[in-house]
Amino acid sequence: MRTEGEIATNTDPAGPWSLVVPLKPLARAKSRLTPATGAELRPLLALAFARDTVAAALSCPAVLDVVVVTDDPEASAALTAIGARIVPDEPDRGLNAALAHGERAVRAGRPRAAVAALNADLPALRPGELARVLDYSAEFPRAFVTDAAGIGTTFLSASPGVELRPAFGGPSRARHLESGAVEIDLAGIDSVRQDVDTGDDLRAALTLGVGTHTAGHWAAGAPGAEPATASSPDR
């Protein structure tokens, strides 16, 4: 919850935002989805998730740019084509090192940038819901969104002059709370919470309404798949 003290500590307005999105090489991405999708469809969906996530983020008026940290050439080409900036994963030391590297890349050009980390697997992401999250985040030095399971993290922000200090992976909600980040308790931001690691997650995202890339690959590649909603209300 917000407190007067927490709000008062952040007097440097945030925005427009730069988002940092990490993406594993597609051959290794989303391995837990294999039982639900099969080995051939899984990497196609991993890229589709990222394309829908980045497209929705770039459609958000509060977002200036999206930096994708990846070494995958196919993903780099596809995401560059829709407006993302690609930064190679030079640390190659996992998720949090990649995010910190992306943060440095952003602030090398804009030292006072407001930066947020965003998962690459949010295929139902709605620009309007992301805008609400970013607006709320601007009141705090660091803030985060817990995933739909209530255990992990899908979003972490750092206002100008504040280090991101990402602690993603596993039970990251607890780690981000311990680090002093404020948990964003807004209602109606399901699309920002719904990451996709398992078949159940994918079904939940499809119910929310996914972007066109995810919907198209799911309909074309999943045996017996029900048609997916291919757009969101404010997409």
XYZ file of C-alpha atoms in Angstrom:
235
model
C 0.000 0.000 0.000
C 1.067 3.606 -0.493
C 2.225 5.674 2.436
C 2.980 9.397 2.621
C 6.576 8.648 3.418
C 7.026 6.363 0.438
C 5.439 8.850 -1.923
C 7.492 11.731 -0.571
C 10.782 9.926 -1.161
C 10.354 10.105 -4.925
C 10.357 13.752 -5.975
C 11.892 13.237 -9.423
C 9.034 12.564 -11.865
C 9.331 9.367 -13.852
C 8.647 9.019 -17.521
C 8.599 8.526 -20.341
C 9.628 4.990 -19.520
C 12.199 2.703 -21.061
C 11.292 -0.961 -20.694
C 13.871 -3.745 -20.558
C 12.643 -7.157 -21.742
C 14.898 -10.222 -21.381
C 14.546 -13.111 -23.797
C 16.372 -16.451 -23.737
C 17.487 -18.079 -26.991
C 14.315 -19.554 -28.429
C 15.660 -23.106 -28.445
C 15.780 -22.976 -24.624
C 12.830 -20.702 -23.896
C 9.633 -21.872 -22.190
C 10.766 -25.479 -21.683
C 7.955 -26.125 -19.174
C 5.412 -25.540 -21.953
C 6.530 -28.574 -23.946
C 3.964 -31.005 -22.459
C 1.148 -28.669 -23.505
C 2.462 -27.484 -26.862
C 4.945 -30.036 -28.174
C 8.597 -29.389 -28.950
C 8.039 -27.787 -32.363
C 5.399 -25.264 -31.326
C 7.102 -24.218 -28.079
C 9.850 -21.963 -29.560
C 7.368 -20.472 -32.026
C 5.102 -19.539 -29.142
C 8.015 -18.147 -27.117
C 8.734 -15.709 -29.931
C 5.031 -14.981 -30.411
C 4.704 -14.129 -26.707
C 7.616 -11.725 -26.992
C 6.270 -10.092 -30.149
C 2.847 -9.541 -28.560
C 4.432 -8.262 -25.334
C 6.702 -5.800 -27.105
C 3.972 -4.633 -29.500
C 1.606 -3.923 -26.610
C 4.330 -2.124 -24.641
C 5.244 0.087 -27.602
C 1.556 0.955 -27.982
C 1.477 2.331 -24.423
C 1.710 6.159 -24.448
C 3.913 6.180 -21.325
C 6.606 4.060 -23.001
C 9.413 5.746 -24.912
C 11.236 2.610 -26.002
C 11.653 -1.104 -25.408
C 15.096 -2.679 -25.098
C 15.174 -6.443 -25.603
C 18.204 -8.246 -24.197
C 18.744 -11.369 -26.281
C 21.323 -13.283 -28.272
C 18.772 -15.037 -30.471
C 19.130 -13.865 -34.092
C 15.595 -14.833 -35.131
C 14.068 -13.026 -32.170
C 16.339 -10.026 -32.716
C 15.175 -9.643 -36.315
C 11.489 -10.092 -35.507
C 11.495 -7.688 -32.573
C 13.600 -5.063 -34.351
C 10.994 -5.117 -37.119
C 8.272 -3.988 -34.705
C 10.360 -1.229 -33.131
C 12.372 -2.775 -30.294
C 16.036 -2.019 -29.704
C 18.149 -5.152 -29.339
C 21.015 -5.386 -26.853
C 23.146 -8.546 -26.938
C 23.259 -10.496 -23.687
C 26.964 -9.910 -23.132
C 26.984 -10.957 -19.459
C 25.358 -14.307 -20.373
C 24.863 -14.966 -16.663
C 21.111 -15.385 -16.450
C 17.983 -13.322 -16.160
C 18.962 -10.731 -13.572
C 22.367 -10.054 -15.119
C 20.622 -9.532 -18.461
C 18.191 -7.054 -16.917
C 20.966 -5.096 -15.219
C 22.835 -5.033 -18.530
C 19.742 -3.693 -20.282
C 19.320 -1.042 -17.592
C 22.921 0.110 -18.148
C 22.340 0.233 -21.903
C 19.303 2.477 -21.439
C 21.009 4.829 -19.003
C 24.165 5.072 -21.071
C 22.100 7.228 -23.413
C 19.600 8.665 -20.917
C 21.189 8.782 -17.450
C 17.977 10.004 -15.811
C 15.709 7.478 -17.511
C 12.863 5.832 -15.647
C 13.391 2.123 -16.297
C 11.174 -0.923 -15.855
C 11.841 -4.612 -16.369
C 9.018 -6.497 -18.072
C 8.682 -10.221 -18.701
C 8.748 -11.316 -22.333
C 5.933 -13.822 -21.809
C 2.891 -11.575 -21.387
C 0.950 -12.338 -24.595
C -2.309 -10.889 -23.243
C -0.689 -7.574 -22.241
C -2.984 -4.567 -22.667
C -1.396 -1.125 -23.180
C -3.984 0.546 -20.953
C -3.274 -1.744 -18.020
C 0.466 -1.250 -18.456
C -0.097 2.519 -18.487
C -1.877 2.292 -15.119
C 0.983 0.276 -13.679
C 3.569 2.777 -14.913
C 1.566 5.730 -13.579
C 1.328 4.082 -10.154
C 5.007 3.156 -10.211
C 6.042 6.766 -10.788
C 5.193 7.566 -7.156
C 7.835 5.203 -5.766
C 11.571 4.672 -6.136
C 10.980 0.998 -7.009
C 7.751 -0.944 -7.472
C 6.742 -4.345 -8.790
C 3.831 -6.455 -10.005
C 3.392 -9.974 -8.669
C 2.520 -12.686 -11.148
C -0.885 -14.356 -11.309
C 0.349 -17.172 -9.075
C 1.279 -14.688 -6.333
C 4.856 -15.980 -6.147
C 6.931 -14.445 -8.905
C 7.289 -11.037 -10.544
C 6.329 -9.811 -14.005
C 7.283 -6.116 -13.715
C 9.795 -4.092 -11.700
C 10.339 -0.344 -11.978
C 13.082 2.062 -10.975
C 12.579 5.810 -11.031
C 15.247 8.241 -12.282
C 18.439 7.949 -10.265
C 17.390 4.632 -8.678
C 18.973 1.259 -9.478
C 16.626 -1.439 -10.715
C 18.185 -4.204 -8.549
C 16.261 -7.071 -10.196
C 15.741 -10.300 -8.252
C 13.582 -12.264 -10.700
C 13.211 -16.033 -10.736
C 11.285 -18.422 -8.491
C 9.754 -16.773 -5.386
C 10.821 -13.290 -6.453
C 7.847 -11.521 -4.872
C 9.381 -12.127 -1.442
C 12.829 -10.983 -2.575
C 11.506 -7.776 -4.111
C 9.531 -6.993 -0.972
C 12.629 -7.609 1.155
C 14.613 -5.274 -1.101
C 12.228 -2.409 -0.315
C 10.280 -2.346 -3.576
C 6.586 -1.484 -3.237
C 4.096 -4.110 -4.375
C 1.578 -2.682 -6.823
C -1.873 -3.576 -5.519
C -4.043 -2.274 -8.362
C -7.137 -4.191 -9.414
C -7.791 -4.852 -13.083
C -4.228 -5.430 -14.271
C -4.583 -9.137 -14.993
C -2.843 -8.842 -18.342
C 0.300 -7.504 -16.635
C 0.256 -10.383 -14.151
C -0.408 -13.266 -16.530
C 2.943 -14.622 -17.593
C 3.123 -18.010 -19.309
C 5.317 -20.833 -18.042
C 2.945 -23.809 -18.099
C -0.028 -25.130 -20.013
C -2.358 -23.799 -17.332
C -0.785 -20.343 -17.666
C -1.257 -20.450 -21.414
C -4.922 -21.371 -21.069
C -5.400 -18.457 -18.640
C -3.749 -16.046 -21.079
C -5.866 -17.329 -23.965
C -8.965 -16.717 -21.855
C -7.889 -13.109 -21.226
C -7.346 -12.575 -24.947
C -3.875 -12.745 -26.473
C -2.167 -10.764 -29.196
C -2.318 -11.709 -32.864
C 1.021 -13.540 -32.995
C 0.205 -15.867 -30.124
C -3.330 -16.446 -31.319
C -2.170 -17.268 -34.837
C 0.524 -19.741 -33.804
C -1.762 -21.414 -31.293
C -4.559 -21.852 -33.807
C -2.202 -23.138 -36.498
C 0.039 -25.345 -34.421
C -1.801 -26.802 -31.453
C -3.589 -30.114 -32.149
C -7.304 -29.681 -31.522
C -6.814 -26.152 -30.223
C -9.855 -24.018 -29.604
C -9.733 -20.696 -31.488
C -8.009 -18.003 -29.407
C -9.224 -14.464 -28.977
C -6.771 -12.494 -31.104
C -7.160 -9.040 -29.640
C -7.654 -7.184 -26.388
C -10.139 -4.360 -25.764
C -7.537 -1.566 -25.912
C -5.062 -3.199 -28.247
